[in-house]
Amino acid sequence: MIFEKVQEKIAEQLGIDTDDITMESSFIEDLGADSLDIVELLMALEEEFDIEIPDEEAEKLVTVGDVVDYIKNNQ
Amino acid sequence: MLNSEIRAAGIIGTGSYLPDIVLTNGYFEERLDTSDEWIVSRTGIRERRKADDCIAASDMATYAALKAIEDANVAPEDIDMIIVATVTPDMLFPSTACIVQKNIGAINASAFDISAACSGFIYGLSIAEKFIKAGNAKYILVIGAEALSKITDYSDRNTCILFGDGAGAAVVAKVEESMGILAAYTGSDGRGGELLKLPAGGSRLPASCETIKNSLHFVKMDGSEVFKFAIKIMGEAAEKALEMCGLNKEDIDYLIPHQANIRIIESATKRLKIPQDKVFINIDKYGNMSAASIAVALDEANKAKKLNKGDIVVLVGFGGGLTWGAVVLKWA
């Protein structure tokens, strides 16, 4: 459920297909995101899930799975 | 009430000045570990202008002011007030506005600078609107002028690619009822002051060998934090100003945002759901000119006949301080 929503947001932000986004995908290496895309994406997710992602945590979120786990643990 | 007939203040003339020297992305490619592709994709900037060594903010402000006065069809002696928004004044005092006053011969004006970084031109318009509406002034020159190249660290690839020099000016005066500035909203959050600043040269850290050695006379920026702030505040500021005059974002005919980064503009306009063809963009040519950005963009949009009488035009800016603001105009 969380994964599907995250997948949708990523696809929208990066203009890619949801099928290309897996739990293992790295934002930069696999999905072609740059640092500004990640900032925007995390802001969109903060609003979607009503959470706060502090900068020091944001730096550790490398893959889609990292983000999904973070949301699960902080909702 | 005195001067009760004056209820509308608007922009009756605009002008701008850009220095001739062009720094393309290639200039930085040759000197730093960066590339044209990286700069364009992260910022939208292709080139920016740079003032000659002998040119200061007041010189560019003067050229822009003269053009705005001519466009407004008023004489320098008619100007009651000169407001210059800048973070790169010629010196700490006298104000850059006083230097402009002398240059253009606006002998009847009171002149002063305001410090609101990239939001400065919006703040200036907000002040001018109140003086005109109160009947305390007839013609006010509001100028955004920046020589950012003078405070840019050309060895810092994160900031030096962003900034450019230039000046824009507008004459604010009484306009016909229900036209002109419908709302002017400004806001600040001093808690974010550390994100964007020029640390030394003031009374906290006066110039010393130490401050020079540590590059403290150059602009410092926490890019990703400013990016986040900017995306959020641009939409909020525009919506707040629209709300003040009973309009909403669907009423916008033309949006002139501060030109800091194309990605900020795209992200914020996406959030506001404003189509890109209603958004004025010139960042590709000039980079971020702080207080001069919106002023130059307004003049270019005006001269390109993009603003029609009766159009709802929204100007929105954000910057160091932190500061932000938006002006809603019904173009007169």
Coordinates of C-alpha atoms in Angstrom, one line a residue, chain B residues 58-231:
Chain B
S58 CA 24.1 52.7 -8.4
D59 CA 25.3 53.0 -12.0
M60 CA 23.1 50.2 -13.2
A61 CA 20.2 51.6 -11.0
T62 CA 20.6 55.0 -12.6
Y63 CA 20.4 53.7 -16.2
A64 CA 17.3 51.6 -15.3
A65 CA 15.7 54.6 -13.5
L66 CA 16.2 57.0 -16.4
K67 CA 14.5 54.5 -18.7
A68 CA 11.5 54.0 -16.3
I69 CA 11.1 57.8 -15.9
E70 CA 11.1 58.2 -19.7
D71 CA 8.6 55.3 -20.1
A72 CA 6.3 56.9 -17.4
N73 CA 6.6 60.3 -19.1
V74 CA 7.6 62.1 -15.9
A75 CA 10.5 64.4 -15.1
P76 CA 13.2 63.7 -12.5
E77 CA 11.9 66.6 -10.4
D78 CA 8.5 65.0 -10.2
I79 CA 9.8 62.0 -8.3
D80 CA 9.0 62.3 -4.6
M81 CA 10.7 59.2 -3.4
I82 CA 13.4 56.8 -4.5
I83 CA 13.6 53.3 -3.0
V84 CA 16.5 51.1 -4.0
A85 CA 16.4 47.4 -3.1
T86 CA 19.8 45.9 -3.1
V87 CA 22.2 43.6 -1.3
T88 CA 25.2 45.0 -3.2
P89 CA 25.0 48.8 -2.4
D90 CA 27.9 50.9 -3.6
M91 CA 28.9 51.2 0.1
L92 CA 27.2 51.0 3.4
F93 CA 26.3 54.7 3.3
P94 CA 25.4 57.0 1.7
S95 CA 22.6 54.8 0.4
T96 CA 22.6 53.7 -3.3
A97 CA 19.2 55.5 -3.6
C98 CA 20.9 58.9 -2.6
I99 CA 23.5 58.3 -5.3
V100 CA 20.8 57.6 -7.9
Q101 CA 19.0 60.7 -6.8
K102 CA 22.1 62.8 -7.4
N103 CA 22.7 61.1 -10.8
I104 CA 19.3 61.7 -12.2
G105 CA 18.7 65.1 -10.6
A106 CA 15.6 64.0 -8.6
I107 CA 16.0 67.0 -6.3
N108 CA 12.6 66.7 -4.7
A109 CA 12.8 63.1 -3.7
S110 CA 13.6 61.5 -0.4
A111 CA 15.8 58.5 -1.0
F112 CA 16.6 55.3 0.9
D113 CA 17.7 51.7 0.4
I114 CA 15.9 48.6 1.7
S115 CA 17.5 45.3 2.6
A116 CA 15.2 42.4 1.8
A117 CA 17.5 40.4 -0.5
C118 CA 15.8 38.8 -3.5
S119 CA 12.4 40.0 -2.2
G120 CA 13.5 43.6 -2.1
F121 CA 11.6 44.8 -5.2
I122 CA 8.4 43.4 -3.9
Y123 CA 9.0 45.1 -0.5
G124 CA 9.7 48.3 -2.4
L125 CA 6.5 48.1 -4.3
S126 CA 4.6 47.4 -1.1
I127 CA 6.0 50.5 0.5
A128 CA 5.4 52.7 -2.5
E129 CA 1.8 51.6 -2.8
K130 CA 1.1 52.8 0.8
F131 CA 2.7 56.2 0.3
I132 CA 0.8 56.8 -2.9
K133 CA -2.5 55.6 -1.5
A134 CA -2.0 57.7 1.6
G135 CA -1.5 60.7 -0.6
N136 CA 2.0 61.4 0.7
A137 CA 3.7 61.0 -2.6
K138 CA 2.8 61.3 -6.3
Y139 CA 5.6 59.5 -8.1
I140 CA 7.8 56.9 -6.5
L141 CA 10.8 55.2 -8.2
V142 CA 11.3 51.7 -7.0
I143 CA 14.5 50.1 -8.2
G144 CA 16.0 46.6 -7.8
A145 CA 19.8 46.8 -8.6
E146 CA 22.5 44.2 -8.0
A147 CA 26.1 43.8 -8.8
L148 CA 26.2 40.3 -7.4
S149 CA 29.4 39.5 -9.3
K150 CA 31.2 41.6 -6.7
I151 CA 30.1 39.4 -3.8
T152 CA 30.4 36.0 -5.7
D153 CA 33.1 33.5 -4.9
Y154 CA 34.2 32.4 -8.4
S155 CA 35.9 29.4 -6.9
D156 CA 32.7 28.1 -5.4
R157 CA 31.0 26.1 -8.1
N158 CA 27.8 25.7 -6.1
T159 CA 27.1 29.5 -6.1
C160 CA 29.1 31.2 -8.7
I161 CA 27.2 29.8 -11.7
L162 CA 23.9 31.2 -10.3
F163 CA 24.4 34.9 -10.0
G164 CA 24.3 37.8 -12.5
D165 CA 24.3 41.6 -12.5
G166 CA 21.5 44.0 -13.6
A167 CA 18.9 46.5 -12.6
G168 CA 15.2 47.2 -13.1
A169 CA 13.0 50.1 -12.1
A170 CA 9.4 51.0 -12.0
V171 CA 7.5 54.3 -11.4
V172 CA 4.6 53.9 -9.0
A173 CA 1.9 56.5 -9.2
K174 CA -1.9 57.0 -8.9
V175 CA -3.8 55.1 -11.5
E176 CA -7.5 54.9 -12.3
E177 CA -9.9 53.4 -9.7
S178 CA -9.7 49.6 -9.2
M179 CA -6.6 49.3 -11.3
G180 CA -2.9 48.9 -10.3
I181 CA -1.7 47.2 -7.2
L182 CA -4.6 45.3 -5.7
A183 CA -2.6 43.6 -3.0
A184 CA 0.9 43.6 -1.7
Y185 CA 1.9 40.9 0.8
T186 CA 5.3 40.6 2.5
G187 CA 6.6 38.1 5.1
S188 CA 9.8 37.2 6.9
D189 CA 11.3 34.5 9.0
G190 CA 14.6 35.5 10.7
R191 CA 15.1 32.0 12.0
G192 CA 16.3 31.0 8.5
G193 CA 18.8 33.8 8.3
E194 CA 21.8 31.4 8.3
L195 CA 20.7 29.7 5.0
L196 CA 21.6 32.6 2.8
K197 CA 24.0 35.4 3.9
L198 CA 27.1 37.5 3.4
P199 CA 28.7 37.1 6.7
A200 CA 31.4 39.8 7.0
G201 CA 31.7 43.6 6.3
G202 CA 29.1 44.6 8.8
S203 CA 29.3 45.4 12.6
R204 CA 29.3 41.7 13.5
L205 CA 32.4 40.8 11.5
P206 CA 34.1 44.0 10.3
A207 CA 36.5 43.6 7.4
S208 CA 39.9 42.2 8.6
C209 CA 42.7 40.1 7.2
E210 CA 40.9 37.1 8.8
T211 CA 37.6 37.7 7.2
I212 CA 39.3 38.1 3.8
K213 CA 41.4 35.0 4.3
N214 CA 38.2 33.0 5.2
S215 CA 36.3 34.3 2.1
L216 CA 33.6 35.8 4.4
H217 CA 32.9 38.7 2.1
F218 CA 31.2 36.4 -0.4
V219 CA 27.6 35.1 -0.5
K220 CA 27.1 31.8 1.3
M221 CA 24.1 29.6 0.6
D222 CA 22.7 26.3 1.9
G223 CA 21.3 25.4 -1.6
S224 CA 19.0 22.5 -0.8
E225 CA 17.3 24.2 2.2
V226 CA 16.8 27.4 0.2
F227 CA 15.3 25.2 -2.6
K228 CA 12.8 23.6 -0.2
F229 CA 11.8 27.0 1.4
A230 CA 11.4 28.6 -2.1
I231 CA 9.2 25.9 -3.5

